[in-house]
Coordinates of C-alpha atoms and ligand atoms in Angstrom, one line a residue:
M239 CA 0.0 0.0 0.0
S240 CA 1.4 3.4 -0.9
S241 CA 0.5 6.7 0.6
N242 CA 1.4 9.7 -1.5
A243 CA -1.1 12.2 -0.2
Q244 CA 0.4 15.7 0.1
S245 CA 3.4 14.8 -2.1
P246 CA 5.1 17.9 -3.5
V247 CA 5.9 16.0 -6.8
S248 CA 4.4 13.0 -8.6
C249 CA 5.6 9.8 -7.0
D250 CA 4.8 6.3 -5.9
V251 CA 6.5 5.5 -2.7
K252 CA 5.5 3.4 0.3
E253 CA 4.8 6.1 2.9
L254 CA 5.9 9.8 3.0
A255 CA 5.8 9.7 6.8
L256 CA 9.0 7.6 6.7
A257 CA 10.9 10.7 5.3
E258 CA 12.4 11.9 8.5
A259 CA 14.3 8.7 9.1
G260 CA 15.4 8.6 5.5
K261 CA 16.7 12.2 5.6
R262 CA 18.8 11.5 8.7
R263 CA 20.3 8.4 6.9
I264 CA 21.0 10.3 3.7
E265 CA 22.8 13.0 5.6
W266 CA 24.8 10.4 7.5
A267 CA 26.0 8.7 4.3
F268 CA 26.9 12.1 2.7
Q269 CA 29.4 12.7 5.5
S270 CA 31.4 9.8 4.1
M271 CA 31.2 11.0 0.5
P272 CA 33.8 13.8 0.3
V273 CA 34.3 13.4 -3.5
L274 CA 30.6 13.8 -4.2
Q275 CA 30.5 16.7 -1.7
T276 CA 33.2 18.5 -3.8
I277 CA 31.4 17.8 -7.1
R278 CA 28.2 19.1 -5.6
K279 CA 29.8 22.4 -4.6
Q280 CA 31.3 22.8 -8.1
F281 CA 28.0 21.9 -9.7
I282 CA 26.1 24.5 -7.6
K283 CA 28.5 27.2 -9.0
T284 CA 28.8 26.1 -12.6
Q285 CA 25.3 24.6 -13.2
P286 CA 26.6 22.1 -15.9
L287 CA 23.3 20.2 -16.1
A288 CA 21.0 23.2 -16.3
G289 CA 17.6 22.1 -17.6
V290 CA 18.7 18.5 -18.3
R291 CA 16.0 15.8 -17.7
I292 CA 17.4 12.6 -16.2
A293 CA 15.7 9.3 -15.6
A294 CA 17.6 7.1 -13.2
C295 CA 16.9 3.4 -12.6
L296 CA 19.2 2.7 -9.6
P297 CA 19.1 1.0 -6.2
V298 CA 17.1 3.5 -4.0
T299 CA 19.7 3.9 -1.3
T300 CA 21.1 6.7 0.8
E301 CA 24.1 7.0 -1.5
T302 CA 22.0 7.2 -4.7
A303 CA 19.9 9.9 -3.0
N304 CA 23.1 12.0 -2.6
L305 CA 24.0 11.4 -6.2
L306 CA 20.5 12.6 -7.3
A307 CA 20.7 15.7 -5.0
T308 CA 24.1 16.5 -6.6
L309 CA 22.7 16.3 -10.1
R310 CA 19.7 18.4 -9.1
D311 CA 22.0 21.0 -7.6
G312 CA 23.9 21.0 -10.9
G313 CA 20.6 22.2 -12.6
A314 CA 19.2 18.8 -13.7
S315 CA 15.6 17.5 -13.2
P316 CA 16.1 13.9 -12.1
V317 CA 13.4 11.2 -11.7
L318 CA 14.2 7.9 -9.9
C319 CA 12.8 4.4 -10.2
A320 CA 14.3 1.2 -8.6
S321 CA 16.7 -1.1 -10.4
N322 CA 15.7 -4.1 -8.1
S323 CA 12.4 -4.3 -6.3
L324 CA 14.1 -5.7 -3.2
F325 CA 16.8 -3.1 -2.7
T326 CA 14.6 0.0 -2.3
Q327 CA 14.9 1.7 1.1
D328 CA 11.4 3.1 1.6
D329 CA 12.5 5.8 4.0
V330 CA 15.0 7.1 1.5
A331 CA 12.4 7.1 -1.3
A332 CA 10.1 9.2 1.0
S333 CA 12.8 11.7 1.9
L334 CA 13.8 12.2 -1.7
V335 CA 10.2 13.2 -2.5
R336 CA 9.5 15.2 0.6
D337 CA 12.8 16.9 1.3
Y338 CA 14.6 16.9 -2.0
I339 CA 11.5 17.4 -4.2
I340 CA 12.7 14.6 -6.6
P341 CA 10.0 12.3 -8.1
V342 CA 10.5 8.7 -7.1
F343 CA 8.7 5.6 -8.2
A344 CA 9.8 2.7 -6.1
I345 CA 8.5 0.6 -3.3
K346 CA 10.4 -2.2 -1.6
G347 CA 9.0 -5.6 -2.5
E348 CA 7.0 -4.1 -5.4
T349 CA 5.4 -6.7 -7.8
S350 CA 7.0 -7.1 -11.3
E351 CA 3.9 -5.2 -12.7
Q352 CA 4.6 -2.3 -10.4
Y353 CA 8.4 -2.5 -11.2
S354 CA 7.6 -2.2 -14.9
A355 CA 5.0 0.6 -14.3
H356 CA 7.6 2.5 -12.3
I357 CA 10.2 2.3 -15.1
G358 CA 7.4 3.5 -17.4
S359 CA 6.8 6.5 -15.1
A360 CA 10.5 7.4 -15.2
I361 CA 10.4 7.3 -19.0
D362 CA 7.3 9.4 -19.1
S363 CA 9.6 12.3 -17.9
K364 CA 11.0 12.3 -21.4
P365 CA 14.7 12.0 -20.2
Q366 CA 17.6 13.4 -22.1
I367 CA 20.0 11.3 -20.0
T368 CA 19.4 7.8 -18.6
M369 CA 21.2 6.3 -15.7
D370 CA 20.9 2.5 -15.5
D371 CA 22.0 -0.3 -13.3
G372 CA 21.2 -3.7 -14.8
C373 CA 20.1 -2.2 -18.2
D374 CA 16.3 -2.5 -17.5
L375 CA 15.5 1.1 -18.3
V376 CA 17.5 1.1 -21.5
S377 CA 16.0 -2.2 -22.6
V378 CA 12.4 -0.9 -22.1
L379 CA 13.2 2.4 -23.8
H380 CA 14.6 0.6 -26.9
A381 CA 12.0 -2.2 -27.0
K382 CA 8.7 -0.6 -25.9
R383 CA 9.1 3.1 -25.5
Q384 CA 10.8 4.3 -28.7
D385 CA 8.5 7.3 -28.5
A386 CA 10.8 8.6 -25.7
L387 CA 14.1 7.7 -27.5
E388 CA 14.2 10.8 -29.7
E389 CA 15.4 13.2 -27.0
V390 CA 17.9 11.0 -25.2
I391 CA 21.5 12.3 -25.8
G392 CA 23.4 9.7 -23.6
G393 CA 23.4 7.4 -20.6
T394 CA 25.4 5.8 -17.9
G395 CA 25.4 2.1 -16.8
E396 CA 26.4 1.1 -13.3
A397 CA 26.6 -2.7 -12.8
S398 CA 28.9 -5.0 -14.7
N399 CA 26.1 -7.4 -15.8
G400 CA 24.2 -4.3 -17.1
A401 CA 27.2 -3.2 -19.0
G402 CA 27.4 -6.7 -20.6
R403 CA 23.8 -6.3 -21.9
L404 CA 24.6 -2.8 -23.2
R405 CA 27.7 -4.1 -25.0
T406 CA 25.5 -6.8 -26.7
M407 CA 23.1 -4.1 -27.9
S408 CA 26.0 -2.0 -29.1
K409 CA 27.5 -4.9 -31.0
E410 CA 24.2 -5.6 -32.7
G411 CA 23.9 -2.0 -33.7
A412 CA 20.8 -1.6 -31.6
L413 CA 22.0 1.0 -29.1
R414 CA 20.5 4.4 -30.1
Y415 CA 22.7 6.7 -28.0
P416 CA 26.2 6.7 -26.3
V417 CA 26.5 5.0 -22.9
I418 CA 29.3 5.2 -20.4
A419 CA 30.0 2.0 -18.4
I420 CA 30.8 3.1 -14.9
N421 CA 31.9 -0.2 -13.5
D422 CA 34.9 -0.4 -15.8
A423 CA 36.5 2.7 -14.3
T424 CA 39.4 1.6 -12.1
S425 CA 38.4 4.1 -9.4
T426 CA 35.1 2.2 -9.3
R427 CA 35.9 -1.4 -9.9
L428 CA 39.0 -1.8 -7.9
F429 CA 37.6 -0.2 -4.8
D430 CA 34.0 -1.2 -5.0
S431 CA 34.8 -4.8 -5.7
R432 CA 37.9 -5.4 -3.7
Y433 CA 37.2 -3.3 -0.6
G434 CA 33.5 -2.9 -0.8
A435 CA 32.6 -6.5 -1.7
G436 CA 35.4 -7.8 0.5
Q437 CA 34.3 -6.0 3.6
T438 CA 30.5 -6.4 3.2
A439 CA 30.7 -10.1 2.4
I440 CA 32.5 -10.8 5.7
D441 CA 30.4 -8.2 7.6
S442 CA 27.1 -9.8 6.4
I443 CA 28.2 -13.3 7.3
I444 CA 29.2 -12.2 10.8
R445 CA 25.9 -10.3 11.2
A446 CA 23.9 -13.4 10.1
T447 CA 25.8 -15.9 12.2
N448 CA 27.7 -14.0 15.0
F449 CA 30.5 -16.6 14.3
L450 CA 34.2 -16.0 15.1
I451 CA 36.1 -15.9 11.8
A452 CA 39.5 -16.4 13.4
G453 CA 40.7 -20.0 13.1
M454 CA 38.1 -21.0 10.6
N455 CA 38.9 -22.7 7.3
V456 CA 37.2 -20.2 4.9
V457 CA 36.9 -21.3 1.3
V458 CA 36.6 -18.5 -1.2
A459 CA 35.4 -19.7 -4.7
G460 CA 36.6 -17.2 -7.3
Y461 CA 39.7 -15.0 -7.1
G462 CA 38.6 -12.2 -9.3
W463 CA 38.0 -8.5 -8.4
C464 CA 35.7 -9.4 -5.5
G465 CA 37.2 -12.7 -4.5
R466 CA 40.6 -11.1 -3.8
G467 CA 38.9 -8.7 -1.4
V468 CA 36.9 -11.4 0.3
A469 CA 40.0 -13.6 0.8
A470 CA 42.1 -10.7 2.1
R471 CA 39.5 -9.6 4.6
A472 CA 38.9 -13.2 5.8
H473 CA 42.7 -13.6 6.2
G474 CA 42.9 -10.3 8.0
M475 CA 40.4 -11.7 10.6
G476 CA 42.5 -14.7 11.3
A477 CA 40.9 -17.3 8.9
N478 CA 42.8 -20.0 7.1
V479 CA 41.8 -19.1 3.6
I480 CA 41.5 -21.7 0.8
V481 CA 40.9 -20.4 -2.7
T482 CA 39.2 -22.4 -5.6
E483 CA 39.5 -21.2 -9.2
I484 CA 39.1 -22.3 -12.8
D485 CA 41.6 -19.9 -14.2
P486 CA 45.2 -21.0 -13.8
I487 CA 46.6 -17.4 -13.7
K488 CA 44.2 -16.4 -10.9
A489 CA 44.9 -19.6 -9.0
L490 CA 48.6 -18.9 -9.2
E491 CA 48.1 -15.4 -8.1
A492 CA 46.1 -16.6 -5.1
L493 CA 48.9 -19.1 -4.3
M494 CA 51.6 -16.4 -4.5
D495 CA 49.4 -14.1 -2.3
G496 CA 49.9 -16.7 0.3
F497 CA 46.6 -18.7 0.2
R498 CA 46.1 -22.4 -0.2
V499 CA 44.6 -23.3 -3.5
M500 CA 42.5 -26.5 -4.0
S501 CA 39.9 -28.0 -6.2
M502 CA 36.4 -27.6 -4.8
P503 CA 36.0 -31.4 -4.1
D504 CA 39.1 -31.1 -1.9
A505 CA 38.1 -27.8 -0.4
A506 CA 34.6 -29.1 0.3
A507 CA 36.0 -31.6 2.8
A508 CA 38.2 -29.0 4.5
G509 CA 36.1 -25.9 4.8
D510 CA 34.0 -24.5 7.7
L511 CA 32.7 -21.5 5.8
F512 CA 32.3 -21.2 2.0
I513 CA 31.8 -17.9 0.1
T514 CA 31.1 -18.1 -3.6
V515 CA 31.9 -15.0 -5.6
T516 CA 32.4 -16.2 -9.2
G517 CA 29.5 -15.0 -11.3
N518 CA 29.1 -18.7 -12.3
K519 CA 26.5 -21.3 -11.6
A520 CA 26.5 -24.5 -9.4
V521 CA 30.0 -23.8 -8.1
I522 CA 29.0 -25.8 -5.0
A523 CA 27.0 -28.7 -6.2
K524 CA 26.0 -32.3 -5.4
E525 CA 29.6 -33.8 -5.5
H526 CA 30.7 -31.1 -3.0
F527 CA 27.6 -31.3 -0.7
E528 CA 28.5 -35.0 -0.3
R529 CA 31.8 -34.1 1.2
L530 CA 30.9 -31.2 3.4
K531 CA 31.6 -31.4 7.2
S532 CA 28.5 -31.2 9.4
G533 CA 28.0 -27.6 10.4
A534 CA 29.5 -26.1 7.2
I535 CA 28.1 -22.7 6.3
L536 CA 27.5 -21.7 2.7
A537 CA 27.2 -18.1 1.6
N538 CA 27.1 -16.5 -1.8
A539 CA 28.5 -13.0 -2.5
G540 CA 28.1 -13.2 -6.3
H541 CA 25.3 -11.3 -8.0
F542 CA 22.8 -14.1 -8.7
N543 CA 21.5 -16.9 -6.4
V544 CA 22.7 -19.7 -8.7
E545 CA 26.2 -20.2 -7.4
I546 CA 25.1 -22.8 -4.8
D547 CA 22.9 -25.5 -6.2
L548 CA 20.2 -25.2 -3.6
E549 CA 17.6 -27.3 -5.5
C550 CA 20.0 -30.2 -5.2
L551 CA 20.7 -29.6 -1.6
A552 CA 17.0 -29.4 -0.9
R553 CA 16.6 -32.8 -2.5
M554 CA 19.3 -34.2 -0.3
A555 CA 17.7 -32.9 2.8
T556 CA 15.2 -34.6 5.0
T557 CA 14.1 -31.4 6.8
R558 CA 14.8 -27.6 6.5
R559 CA 14.3 -25.0 9.1
L560 CA 15.3 -21.4 9.8
V561 CA 17.5 -21.4 12.8
R562 CA 18.0 -17.6 12.9
E563 CA 17.3 -14.8 10.5
F564 CA 19.1 -15.5 7.3
V565 CA 20.4 -18.9 8.4
E566 CA 18.6 -22.0 7.1
E567 CA 19.5 -25.5 8.3
Y568 CA 19.4 -28.4 5.9
A569 CA 19.4 -31.7 7.7
L570 CA 20.8 -34.4 5.4
R571 CA 19.8 -38.1 5.5
D572 CA 23.2 -39.1 6.9
G573 CA 22.8 -36.8 9.9
R574 CA 25.0 -33.9 8.7
R575 CA 23.6 -30.4 9.1
I576 CA 24.5 -27.8 6.5
Y577 CA 23.7 -24.1 6.9
V578 CA 22.8 -21.7 4.0
L579 CA 22.8 -18.0 4.5
A580 CA 20.2 -15.7 2.9
E581 CA 18.8 -18.4 0.6
G582 CA 22.0 -18.3 -1.4
R583 CA 21.2 -14.7 -2.5
L584 CA 23.9 -12.0 -2.6
V585 CA 24.6 -12.1 1.2
S586 CA 26.1 -8.6 1.4
L587 CA 22.8 -7.0 0.4
S588 CA 20.5 -9.5 2.0
A589 CA 22.0 -9.8 5.5
A590 CA 23.8 -6.4 5.6
E591 CA 23.5 -3.0 4.0
G592 CA 25.7 -3.4 0.9
H593 CA 28.8 -1.2 0.2
P594 CA 29.7 1.5 2.6
A595 CA 29.1 5.1 1.5
S596 CA 32.8 5.9 1.4
V597 CA 33.5 3.4 -1.3
L598 CA 30.4 4.2 -3.3
D599 CA 31.6 7.8 -3.1
M600 CA 33.9 7.1 -6.0
S601 CA 31.5 5.2 -8.2
L602 CA 28.8 7.8 -7.8
A603 CA 31.4 10.6 -8.4
N604 CA 32.2 8.8 -11.7
Q605 CA 28.4 8.8 -12.4
A606 CA 28.1 12.5 -11.8
L607 CA 31.2 13.4 -13.8
S608 CA 30.2 11.1 -16.7
V609 CA 26.7 12.7 -16.9
E610 CA 28.5 16.1 -17.1
H611 CA 30.8 14.7 -19.8
L612 CA 27.8 13.4 -21.8
V613 CA 26.0 16.7 -21.6
K614 CA 29.1 18.5 -22.9
N615 CA 30.3 16.1 -25.5
H616 CA 27.3 14.1 -26.7
S617 CA 27.3 15.5 -30.2
S618 CA 30.8 14.1 -30.9
L619 CA 30.1 10.6 -29.4
E620 CA 29.0 7.5 -31.3
K621 CA 26.1 5.3 -30.4
R622 CA 28.1 2.8 -28.5
V623 CA 29.4 1.9 -25.0
Y624 CA 32.3 4.0 -23.8
A625 CA 34.6 3.5 -20.8
V626 CA 34.8 6.4 -18.2
P627 CA 37.3 8.8 -19.7
E628 CA 40.7 8.2 -18.1
E629 CA 41.1 11.8 -17.0
L630 CA 37.8 11.5 -15.0
D631 CA 38.8 8.2 -13.5
R632 CA 42.1 9.7 -12.3
K633 CA 40.4 12.9 -11.2
V634 CA 38.1 10.9 -8.9
A635 CA 41.1 9.1 -7.3
R636 CA 42.9 12.4 -6.9
M637 CA 39.9 14.0 -5.2
K638 CA 39.5 11.0 -2.9
L639 CA 43.2 11.3 -1.8
E640 CA 42.8 15.1 -1.3
A641 CA 39.8 14.4 0.9
M642 CA 41.9 12.0 2.9
S643 CA 44.7 14.6 3.2
V644 CA 47.1 12.3 1.4
K645 CA 49.7 13.9 -0.8
I646 CA 51.5 12.1 -3.6
D647 CA 54.5 13.2 -5.8
R648 CA 54.3 14.8 -9.2
P649 CA 57.0 13.9 -11.8
T650 CA 59.5 16.7 -12.5
P651 CA 59.6 18.0 -16.1
D652 CA 62.9 16.1 -16.5
Q653 CA 61.3 12.9 -15.2
E654 CA 58.3 13.3 -17.6
H655 CA 60.7 13.8 -20.5
Y656 CA 62.7 10.7 -19.4
L657 CA 59.6 8.5 -19.2
A658 CA 58.2 9.8 -22.5
S659 CA 61.4 9.3 -24.5
G660 CA 61.8 5.6 -23.5
P661 CA 63.7 4.9 -20.2
E662 CA 67.3 3.9 -20.6
G663 CA 70.4 3.6 -18.3
T664 CA 72.8 1.0 -17.0
Ligands
NAD236 N1 29.3 -8.9 -3.1 C1 29.4 -7.7 -3.7 O1 29.2 -6.7 -3.1 C2 29.6 -7.7 -5.2 C3 30.1 -6.5 -5.8 C4 30.4 -6.5 -7.1 C5 30.2 -7.6 -7.9 N2 29.7 -8.8 -7.3 C6 29.4 -10.0 -8.1 O2 30.4 -10.9 -7.7 C7 30.6 -11.8 -8.8 C8 32.1 -11.8 -9.2 O3 32.5 -10.5 -9.6 P1 34.0 -10.1 -10.0 O4 34.0 -8.7 -10.4 O5 34.9 -10.6 -8.9 O6 34.2 -11.1 -11.3 P2 35.6 -11.6 -11.9 O7 35.3 -12.0 -13.3 O8 36.7 -10.6 -11.7 O9 36.0 -12.9 -11.0 C9 35.3 -14.1 -11.0 C10 36.3 -15.2 -10.8 O10 35.6 -16.4 -10.6 C11 36.3 -17.4 -11.3 N3 35.4 -18.6 -11.5 C12 34.4 -18.7 -12.4 N4 33.8 -19.9 -12.3 C13 34.4 -20.5 -11.2 C14 34.2 -21.8 -10.6 N5 33.4 -22.7 -11.0 N6 35.0 -22.1 -9.5 C15 35.9 -21.2 -9.0 N7 36.2 -20.0 -9.6 C16 35.4 -19.7 -10.7 C17 36.8 -16.8 -12.5 O11 37.9 -17.5 -13.1 C18 37.2 -15.4 -12.0 O12 38.5 -15.3 -11.7 C19 29.7 -11.3 -9.9 O13 28.5 -12.1 -9.8 C20 29.5 -9.9 -9.6 O14 28.3 -9.4 -10.1 C21 29.4 -8.8 -6.0

């Protein structure tokens, strides 16, 4: 049930009365977002987005709220709908409407019909810029709402799986305007995935179980951008980390980083806690369930809930029960008990709050600067997917360092000349 009476703008949010709590949380997050704070100050002065209509389909969180406030302060008229019906924070949606006068169409737990209708409402604002997460807004625009395509000059895409869909559209010649893939920026990917995903995976598992990580055998499946972070954080808390991989280079890297590397069948017999973060399916499956120790805990930190073959585990179980919030016990026929966290869904967002604001600061700064870049340069851009321009990527990292009062060296003119002319010496 939504209550939008007395709304200052058109919206569909759960309850405007939740706004006060949302406002406090948005302001709390903003304190940890110094790069976005700096951009907001600059935008207020220079108004680079004056009159630009923006439709954003993003997680409705405190950090997104601060991004939209920054765009609005830069002169834009943003409208927000959710990029996943489960990740909307209703108090934030309410505050954006009541306190920031930004139209929002998002309710946590909305049906798929509501989800589609909300994307439709965002498109009704006739955007000139789109900001997407998993590519749902862009897909609807291209497939069903071509009437609204005419005025779009560019877009940004946040998530890596969304960028994949955009690249497919681009390859097929279907993309009708230039899009910048935010997740590819080093200042986003390196920090979001390694430090954000690394910390939140461990944080969410501790919140769900209240277990001591020190001394545990923690198996991390996948040693990519996120897996490196998860393994490092688990090690930092005193776990004996075992890495499983299918890529020999990544496996070697894990080995030389000091971790034990094993096949999953071997790791299955040794592990106490398993964290999948591969982007692949059935990484822990029947042959592995058969070897797990009783009491083993299985968690997934990858995007989709397919990394642990839970249908198979359910077939192997005689009974299942929730033993505490987010912890489900599977009692197997041979007497072993296996524990699955958050139904195998992305544990960081299910059992905790997702990435901390200070790491999202950089991705959302890349978003804001990319929107400015698109507004300035759209006429010279092709209808394809672009990376975040390198100078913006570096600018974001520099701004973050400045906010942390960290100074780095600049090369002297002589050093620049030496590097440019091809280093030599004996
Ligand atoms: N938890 C979070 O907060 C968070 C944040 C960003 C992304 N993600 C998600 O995490 C997943 C991984 O993202 P990434 O950026 O690290 O990807 P990545 O491609 O950098 O790394 C994935 C790694 O998994 C390995 N892998 C694939 N199949 C495997 C298997 N069967 N067994 C062992 N290893 C296997 C690959 O070789 C690769 O090294 C994706 O689903 C992504 O959407 C989660």
